Short mmCIF file of C-alpha atoms in Angstrom, two decimals:
data_model
loop_
_atom_site.label_atom_id
_atom_site.label_comp_id
_atom_site.label_asym_id
_atom_site.label_seq_id
_atom_site.Cartn_x
_atom_site.Cartn_y
_atom_site.Cartn_z
CA MET N 26 -11.90 32.63 44.55
CA LYS N 27 -9.90 31.76 47.67
CA ILE N 28 -6.33 30.61 48.28
CA THR N 29 -6.45 27.10 49.75
CA LYS N 30 -2.88 25.80 49.92
CA LEU N 31 0.79 26.69 49.42
CA THR N 32 3.21 23.85 48.61
CA THR N 33 6.97 24.21 48.24
CA TYR N 34 9.40 22.00 46.32
CA ILE N 35 13.17 22.13 46.73
CA VAL N 36 14.54 20.91 43.40
CA PRO N 37 17.98 20.53 41.79
CA PRO N 38 20.21 22.22 40.93
CA ARG N 39 19.59 24.91 43.61
CA TRP N 40 16.01 26.14 43.26
CA LEU N 41 12.82 26.38 45.31
CA PHE N 42 9.46 26.28 43.56
CA LEU N 43 6.11 27.27 45.06
CA LYS N 44 2.62 26.16 44.03
CA VAL N 45 -0.35 28.22 45.23
CA GLU N 46 -3.73 26.51 44.88
CA THR N 47 -7.24 27.97 44.86
CA ASP N 48 -10.73 26.62 45.48
CA GLU N 49 -11.55 27.07 41.77
CA GLY N 50 -8.73 24.78 40.66
CA ILE N 51 -6.51 27.52 39.22
CA VAL N 52 -2.89 27.10 40.31
CA GLY N 53 -0.07 29.65 40.29
CA TRP N 54 3.67 29.05 40.40
CA GLY N 55 6.47 31.12 41.91
CA GLU N 56 10.18 30.79 42.59
CA PRO N 57 11.01 32.07 46.09
CA VAL N 58 14.65 31.29 46.78
CA VAL N 59 17.94 32.65 48.04
CA GLU N 60 20.80 30.70 46.55
CA GLY N 61 22.29 28.67 49.41
CA ARG N 62 19.40 29.51 51.78
CA ALA N 63 16.51 27.60 50.20
CA LEU N 64 15.36 26.02 53.47
CA THR N 65 15.32 29.41 55.21
CA VAL N 66 13.14 30.94 52.52
CA GLU N 67 10.90 27.87 52.47
CA ALA N 68 10.19 28.42 56.18
CA ALA N 69 9.43 32.09 55.54
CA VAL N 70 6.95 31.17 52.79
CA HIS N 71 5.03 28.90 55.16
CA GLU N 72 4.99 31.60 57.84
CA LEU N 73 3.40 34.00 55.34
CA ALA N 74 0.95 31.27 54.28
CA ASP N 75 -0.82 31.60 57.63
CA TYR N 76 -2.13 34.98 56.49
CA LEU N 77 -2.86 34.06 52.87
CA ILE N 78 -5.01 30.96 53.28
CA GLY N 79 -8.66 31.86 52.65
CA LYS N 80 -7.85 35.19 50.97
CA ASN N 81 -8.82 36.34 47.47
CA PRO N 82 -5.69 35.86 45.30
CA PHE N 83 -6.65 38.80 43.06
CA LEU N 84 -5.84 41.39 45.77
CA ILE N 85 -2.13 41.28 45.00
CA GLU N 86 -1.22 44.83 46.02
CA ASP N 87 -2.91 44.44 49.38
CA HIS N 88 -1.35 41.04 50.02
CA TRP N 89 2.09 42.41 49.13
CA THR N 90 1.60 45.32 51.52
CA VAL N 91 0.50 43.09 54.40
CA MET N 92 3.27 40.53 53.80
CA TYR N 93 5.85 43.33 53.86
CA ARG N 94 4.45 45.76 56.42
CA GLY N 95 2.48 43.32 58.57
CA GLY N 96 5.56 42.19 60.47
CA PHE N 97 7.40 44.58 62.77
CA TYR N 98 10.72 43.40 61.24
CA ARG N 99 10.80 43.61 57.48
CA GLY N 100 13.03 43.38 54.45
CA GLY N 101 16.22 41.46 53.80
CA ALA N 102 17.02 38.49 51.61
CA ALA N 103 14.87 35.74 53.16
CA HIS N 104 11.74 37.78 53.83
CA MET N 105 11.73 39.53 50.45
CA SER N 106 12.48 36.34 48.53
CA ALA N 107 9.53 34.61 50.19
CA ILE N 108 7.29 37.54 49.22
CA SER N 109 8.74 37.43 45.69
CA GLY N 110 7.74 33.84 44.98
CA ILE N 111 4.26 34.30 46.45
CA ASP N 112 3.78 37.47 44.40
CA GLN N 113 4.81 35.68 41.19
CA ALA N 114 2.33 32.89 41.90
CA LEU N 115 -0.54 35.31 42.63
CA TRP N 116 0.06 37.12 39.34
CA ASP N 117 0.17 33.72 37.59
CA ILE N 118 -3.23 32.86 39.08
CA LYS N 119 -4.75 36.20 38.10
CA GLY N 120 -3.46 35.97 34.53
CA LYS N 121 -4.74 32.42 34.11
CA ALA N 122 -8.14 33.31 35.58
CA LEU N 123 -8.51 36.24 33.17
CA GLY N 124 -6.93 34.44 30.22
CA GLN N 125 -4.23 37.08 29.84
CA PRO N 126 -0.43 37.21 30.13
CA ILE N 127 0.71 39.19 33.15
CA HIS N 128 2.23 41.90 30.97
CA SER N 129 -1.25 42.55 29.54
CA LEU N 130 -2.53 43.21 33.05
CA LEU N 131 0.40 45.60 33.65
CA GLY N 132 -0.57 47.84 30.75
CA GLY N 133 0.48 45.80 27.75
CA GLN N 134 3.85 44.95 26.29
CA LEU N 135 6.00 47.60 24.64
CA ARG N 136 8.43 45.08 23.10
CA ASP N 137 8.06 41.68 21.45
CA ARG N 138 11.43 40.31 22.58
CA ILE N 139 14.47 41.29 24.60
CA LYS N 140 18.18 40.71 24.17
CA VAL N 141 19.66 38.03 26.44
CA TYR N 142 23.18 37.25 27.52
CA SER N 143 24.82 33.95 28.29
CA TRP N 144 27.29 33.17 31.06
CA ILE N 145 30.68 31.75 30.12
CA GLY N 146 33.34 30.17 32.29
CA GLY N 147 36.77 28.57 32.14
CA ASP N 148 39.95 28.29 34.14
CA ARG N 149 42.33 29.87 31.61
CA PRO N 150 42.02 32.80 29.18
CA SER N 151 42.18 30.40 26.23
CA ASP N 152 39.35 28.29 27.70
CA VAL N 153 37.22 31.37 28.31
CA ALA N 154 37.88 32.68 24.80
CA ASN N 155 36.84 29.35 23.26
CA ASN N 156 33.69 29.27 25.39
CA ALA N 157 32.88 32.82 24.28
CA ARG N 158 33.24 31.83 20.64
CA ASP N 159 30.88 28.90 21.18
CA VAL N 160 28.22 31.11 22.79
CA VAL N 161 28.43 33.67 19.98
CA ALA N 162 28.20 30.85 17.42
CA ARG N 163 24.88 29.86 19.05
CA GLY N 164 23.52 33.31 18.28
CA PHE N 165 24.06 35.28 21.48
CA LYS N 166 25.04 38.92 21.05
CA ALA N 167 26.25 39.37 24.62
CA ILE N 168 28.10 37.35 27.26
CA LYS N 169 29.00 37.70 30.93
CA LEU N 170 31.74 36.23 33.07
CA ASN N 171 33.35 36.63 36.46
CA GLY N 172 36.11 39.17 36.01
CA CYS N 173 38.61 37.90 38.54
CA GLU N 174 39.35 35.37 41.24
CA GLU N 175 39.52 36.27 44.92
CA MET N 176 41.22 39.61 45.51
CA GLN N 177 42.38 41.13 48.78
CA ILE N 178 41.57 44.71 49.68
CA VAL N 179 44.96 45.67 48.21
CA ASP N 180 46.38 42.99 45.95
CA THR N 181 49.11 42.42 43.41
CA ASN N 182 49.49 43.71 39.87
CA GLU N 183 49.76 40.06 38.83
CA LYS N 184 46.09 39.48 39.63
CA VAL N 185 45.10 42.61 37.76
CA GLU N 186 47.15 41.52 34.75
CA ARG N 187 45.55 38.07 34.84
CA ALA N 188 42.05 39.57 34.78
CA VAL N 189 42.96 41.92 31.94
CA GLU N 190 44.53 39.05 29.99
CA THR N 191 41.26 37.11 30.18
CA ILE N 192 39.12 40.00 28.96
CA ALA N 193 41.61 40.83 26.21
CA ALA N 194 41.49 37.23 24.98
CA ILE N 195 37.69 37.32 24.87
CA ARG N 196 37.53 40.61 23.02
CA GLU N 197 40.02 39.33 20.45
CA ALA N 198 38.08 36.07 20.08
CA ILE N 199 34.61 37.55 19.53
CA GLY N 200 35.36 40.86 17.89
CA PRO N 201 34.44 44.45 18.74
CA HIS N 202 30.64 44.33 18.60
CA ILE N 203 29.61 41.56 21.02
CA GLY N 204 28.65 42.84 24.46
CA ILE N 205 30.84 41.74 27.37
CA GLY N 206 29.60 42.06 30.94
CA VAL N 207 32.30 41.63 33.57
CA ASP N 208 31.07 40.67 37.03
CA PHE N 209 33.41 41.59 39.88
CA HIS N 210 30.91 39.65 42.09
CA GLY N 211 31.68 41.82 45.10
CA ARG N 212 35.10 40.13 45.25
CA VAL N 213 36.91 43.42 44.74
CA HIS N 214 37.29 46.24 47.25
CA LYS N 215 37.55 49.95 46.48
CA PRO N 216 41.35 50.23 46.10
CA MET N 217 41.56 47.46 43.49
CA ALA N 218 38.21 48.20 41.86
CA LYS N 219 39.55 51.58 40.75
CA VAL N 220 42.60 49.91 39.22
CA LEU N 221 40.64 47.18 37.44
CA ALA N 222 38.02 49.54 36.08
CA LYS N 223 40.72 51.74 34.56
CA GLU N 224 42.74 48.82 33.13
CA LEU N 225 39.65 47.26 31.50
CA GLU N 226 38.60 50.51 29.84
CA PRO N 227 40.18 49.72 26.42
CA TYR N 228 38.02 46.62 25.95
CA LYS N 229 34.76 48.59 25.71
CA LEU N 230 32.71 46.52 28.10
CA MET N 231 28.93 46.43 28.12
CA PHE N 232 29.07 46.92 31.90
CA ILE N 233 31.03 46.20 35.06
CA GLU N 234 28.78 44.45 37.59
CA GLU N 235 29.10 44.83 41.36
CA PRO N 236 32.50 46.55 41.23
CA VAL N 237 32.20 46.63 45.02
CA LEU N 238 29.78 45.07 47.47
CA SER N 239 26.43 46.84 47.63
CA GLU N 240 27.06 47.79 51.26
CA ASN N 241 30.09 49.78 50.06
CA LYS N 242 28.14 51.69 47.41
CA GLU N 243 29.63 55.02 48.47
CA ALA N 244 32.86 53.78 46.85
CA LEU N 245 31.15 54.03 43.46
CA ARG N 246 31.70 57.79 43.56
CA ASP N 247 35.43 57.26 43.12
CA ILE N 248 35.22 54.25 40.79
CA VAL N 249 33.10 56.05 38.18
CA ASN N 250 35.83 58.67 37.87
CA HIS N 251 38.24 55.98 36.64
CA THR N 252 36.11 54.59 33.81
CA SER N 253 33.47 55.42 31.22
CA THR N 254 32.20 51.81 31.37
CA PRO N 255 28.59 51.56 32.61
CA ILE N 256 28.31 50.40 36.24
CA ALA N 257 25.68 47.79 37.14
CA LEU N 258 24.49 46.45 40.48
CA GLY N 259 21.38 45.41 42.36
CA GLU N 260 21.17 41.65 42.80
CA ARG N 261 21.77 42.09 46.55
CA LEU N 262 19.22 44.87 47.00
CA PHE N 263 15.75 43.78 48.02
CA SER N 264 13.24 46.64 47.76
CA ARG N 265 12.55 50.07 46.31
CA TRP N 266 13.90 51.50 49.56
CA ASP N 267 17.21 49.71 49.02
CA PHE N 268 17.42 51.13 45.50
CA LYS N 269 16.39 54.65 46.50
CA GLN N 270 19.83 55.98 47.49
CA VAL N 271 21.61 54.06 44.71
CA LEU N 272 19.47 55.89 42.17
CA SER N 273 19.54 59.30 43.83
CA ASP N 274 23.35 59.22 44.21
CA GLY N 275 23.65 58.89 40.44
CA TYR N 276 26.67 56.57 40.26
CA VAL N 277 24.91 53.55 38.73
CA ASP N 278 23.97 53.18 35.06
CA ILE N 279 22.19 49.81 35.15
CA ILE N 280 20.15 48.26 37.96
CA GLN N 281 19.76 44.50 38.30
CA PRO N 282 16.93 43.65 40.70
CA ASP N 283 16.20 39.94 40.99
CA LEU N 284 12.50 39.10 40.70
CA SER N 285 12.97 36.19 43.11
CA HIS N 286 14.69 38.40 45.71
CA ALA N 287 13.36 41.95 45.35
CA GLY N 288 9.65 41.56 45.99
CA GLY N 289 8.55 39.81 42.81
CA ILE N 290 6.67 41.35 39.90
CA THR N 291 4.82 43.92 42.00
CA GLU N 292 7.94 45.46 43.56
CA CYS N 293 10.31 45.14 40.61
CA ARG N 294 7.81 46.91 38.37
CA LYS N 295 8.04 49.86 40.78
CA ILE N 296 11.83 49.68 40.99
CA ALA N 297 12.05 49.69 37.19
CA ALA N 298 9.84 52.80 37.03
CA MET N 299 11.97 54.55 39.66
CA ALA N 300 15.07 53.80 37.61
CA GLU N 301 13.47 55.10 34.43
CA ALA N 302 12.90 58.43 36.17
CA TYR N 303 16.67 58.63 36.76
CA ASP N 304 17.48 57.54 33.16
CA VAL N 305 18.97 54.30 34.50
CA ALA N 306 18.72 51.06 32.53
CA LEU N 307 17.15 47.79 33.74
CA ALA N 308 18.76 44.35 33.34
CA PRO N 309 17.08 41.93 35.78
CA HIS N 310 19.32 39.44 37.56
CA CYS N 311 18.24 35.83 36.92
CA PRO N 312 20.73 32.94 37.24
CA LEU N 313 17.74 30.88 38.43
CA GLY N 314 14.99 28.63 37.11
CA PRO N 315 12.18 28.89 34.53
CA ILE N 316 9.59 30.48 36.81
CA ALA N 317 11.95 33.30 37.75
CA LEU N 318 12.86 33.86 34.09
CA ALA N 319 9.21 33.95 33.05
CA ALA N 320 8.52 36.53 35.77
CA CYS N 321 11.45 38.67 34.58
CA LEU N 322 10.16 38.66 31.02
CA GLN N 323 6.78 39.96 32.18
CA VAL N 324 8.46 43.02 33.71
CA ASP N 325 10.85 43.40 30.76
CA ALA N 326 7.82 43.48 28.47
CA VAL N 327 6.39 46.61 30.11
CA SER N 328 9.56 48.46 31.19
CA TYR N 329 10.87 51.02 28.71
CA ASN N 330 14.36 51.00 30.26
CA ALA N 331 14.84 47.20 30.11
CA PHE N 332 17.60 46.43 27.62
CA ILE N 333 18.92 42.94 28.34
CA GLN N 334 17.93 39.87 30.36
CA GLU N 335 20.13 37.43 32.22
CA GLN N 336 19.16 33.77 31.83
CA SER N 337 20.68 30.56 33.14
CA LEU N 338 20.41 28.10 30.25
CA GLY N 339 23.66 26.14 30.40
CA ILE N 340 25.10 28.17 33.29
CA HIS N 341 27.82 26.44 35.30
CA TYR N 342 25.56 26.20 38.37
CA ASN N 343 23.02 24.04 36.54
CA THR N 344 24.42 20.58 37.14
CA GLY N 345 21.87 17.76 36.92
CA ASN N 346 18.97 19.93 35.76
CA ASP N 347 18.50 23.00 33.59
CA ILE N 348 15.69 25.51 33.13
CA LEU N 349 13.83 23.70 30.35
CA ASP N 350 13.62 20.43 32.31
CA TYR N 351 10.80 21.67 34.54
CA ILE N 352 8.38 23.02 31.92
CA SER N 353 6.21 21.25 29.36
CA ASN N 354 6.05 24.07 26.79
CA LYS N 355 9.80 24.28 26.24
CA GLU N 356 9.33 26.41 23.14
CA VAL N 357 8.10 29.32 25.27
CA PHE N 358 11.68 30.55 25.76
CA HIS N 359 12.30 31.02 22.04
CA TYR N 360 15.88 32.17 21.53
CA ALA N 361 16.77 33.68 18.14
CA ASP N 362 19.39 36.20 17.00
CA GLY N 363 20.46 36.88 20.58
CA PHE N 364 16.91 37.65 21.77
CA VAL N 365 14.21 35.76 23.67
CA SER N 366 10.53 36.21 22.89
CA ILE N 367 8.12 37.61 25.46
CA PRO N 368 5.76 34.78 26.57
CA GLN N 369 2.19 35.21 25.33
CA GLY N 370 0.36 32.52 27.32
CA PRO N 371 -1.91 33.34 30.26
CA GLY N 372 -0.26 34.19 33.56
CA LEU N 373 3.49 33.64 33.47
CA GLY N 374 3.07 31.86 30.13
CA ILE N 375 4.83 28.66 31.22
CA GLU N 376 3.41 25.21 31.89
CA VAL N 377 5.21 23.70 34.87
CA ASP N 378 5.67 19.94 34.65
CA GLU N 379 4.39 19.24 38.14
CA ALA N 380 5.01 15.50 38.00
CA TYR N 381 8.67 16.10 37.19
CA VAL N 382 8.93 18.76 39.90
CA ILE N 383 7.59 16.27 42.46
CA GLU N 384 9.99 13.59 41.23
CA ARG N 385 13.06 15.85 41.48
CA ALA N 386 11.97 17.23 44.84
CA LYS N 387 12.54 13.74 46.25
CA GLU N 388 16.25 14.37 45.68
CA GLY N 389 16.16 18.08 46.53
CA HIS N 390 19.44 19.86 47.20
CA ARG N 391 21.54 21.54 49.86
CA TRP N 392 23.46 23.85 47.53
CA ARG N 393 26.00 26.12 49.18
CA ASN N 394 28.35 28.61 47.60
CA PRO N 395 32.04 27.80 48.09
CA ILE N 396 34.05 29.30 50.90
CA TRP N 397 37.27 30.88 49.65
CA ARG N 398 40.34 32.03 51.56
CA HIS N 399 43.26 34.24 50.66
CA ALA N 400 46.86 33.03 50.75
CA ASP N 401 47.17 34.40 54.30
CA GLY N 402 44.22 32.31 55.48
CA SER N 403 41.70 35.17 55.76
CA PHE N 404 38.22 34.89 54.29
CA ALA N 405 37.83 35.82 50.63
CA GLU N 406 34.60 37.03 49.01
CA TRP N 407 33.22 34.50 46.55
#
């Protein structure tokens, strides 16, 4: 079997899909994208295609190694996301050719389903609380939300109080046993992160995500001394080498590699195993499309330390299209009692509706994250 063609599709709301074709008619799908940089990653995919055309798609480990190490400059968001989508598609091809789900080829599943959480939003604490109630009423056992608005390196107690008011309203609305993940989104710097982490302690959060930007990870040493809440990060780390110091430093309780950013199934399987050796939990980042979610579930299926999966059904980013729109077997993501089932079909286990993908690619997108500024006019982290 030989790889014959790679085709990319930029589709709403903010995704990039990849189809890899072979001379035996078996097709694999991947989702190589950086949110807000889809065109950049698309170009990187086609640069890597020069090497892949004519190669045996089964040699995934070798292809990954060459795609990563074969260029003098390596790593980073665009390069690793391009590799990620290609890797997902190659695993999809191999699973389909052998008639097995990918998790079977990785040693076999050790769980039948995994807990999922749902994003909630709202402009006021009462709105957020109502949204949380709605999500719990739909069966979810865990939720996540952005914990605060923009925050300067040292900011006012008013902003801290506003963030605490929101979380307090949610906890009161949904009771003591629903998990709450609070995402600081890298908006908070070390001085205020310490304050917020301490003030949120009474609400018994499931985790605090990205309490500081990943490039300021040394600040975690001080933040963990202000809270017993588990600390999560990893969506902006792109390889096992990026995760190496985070794990060895011992200040993180949950890692969140993104299977469309951190090297795909091949690399994230290794990152998950590294984390298990440090007794660190796995919760893959995935506010993306159906291909990315299917890839995450393959790794969740075989990773002992996986405990919860992010998914984007109904997320505020998904305007115009949602994850189920692009697949024919919509029942594959079977949500029940706050869990989603592990797909059992060959490859990724999803059937991409290619005709609909082509139709929506005619519209495409140029999604960009918003640019925020503080009251003094300086740039604010979004």
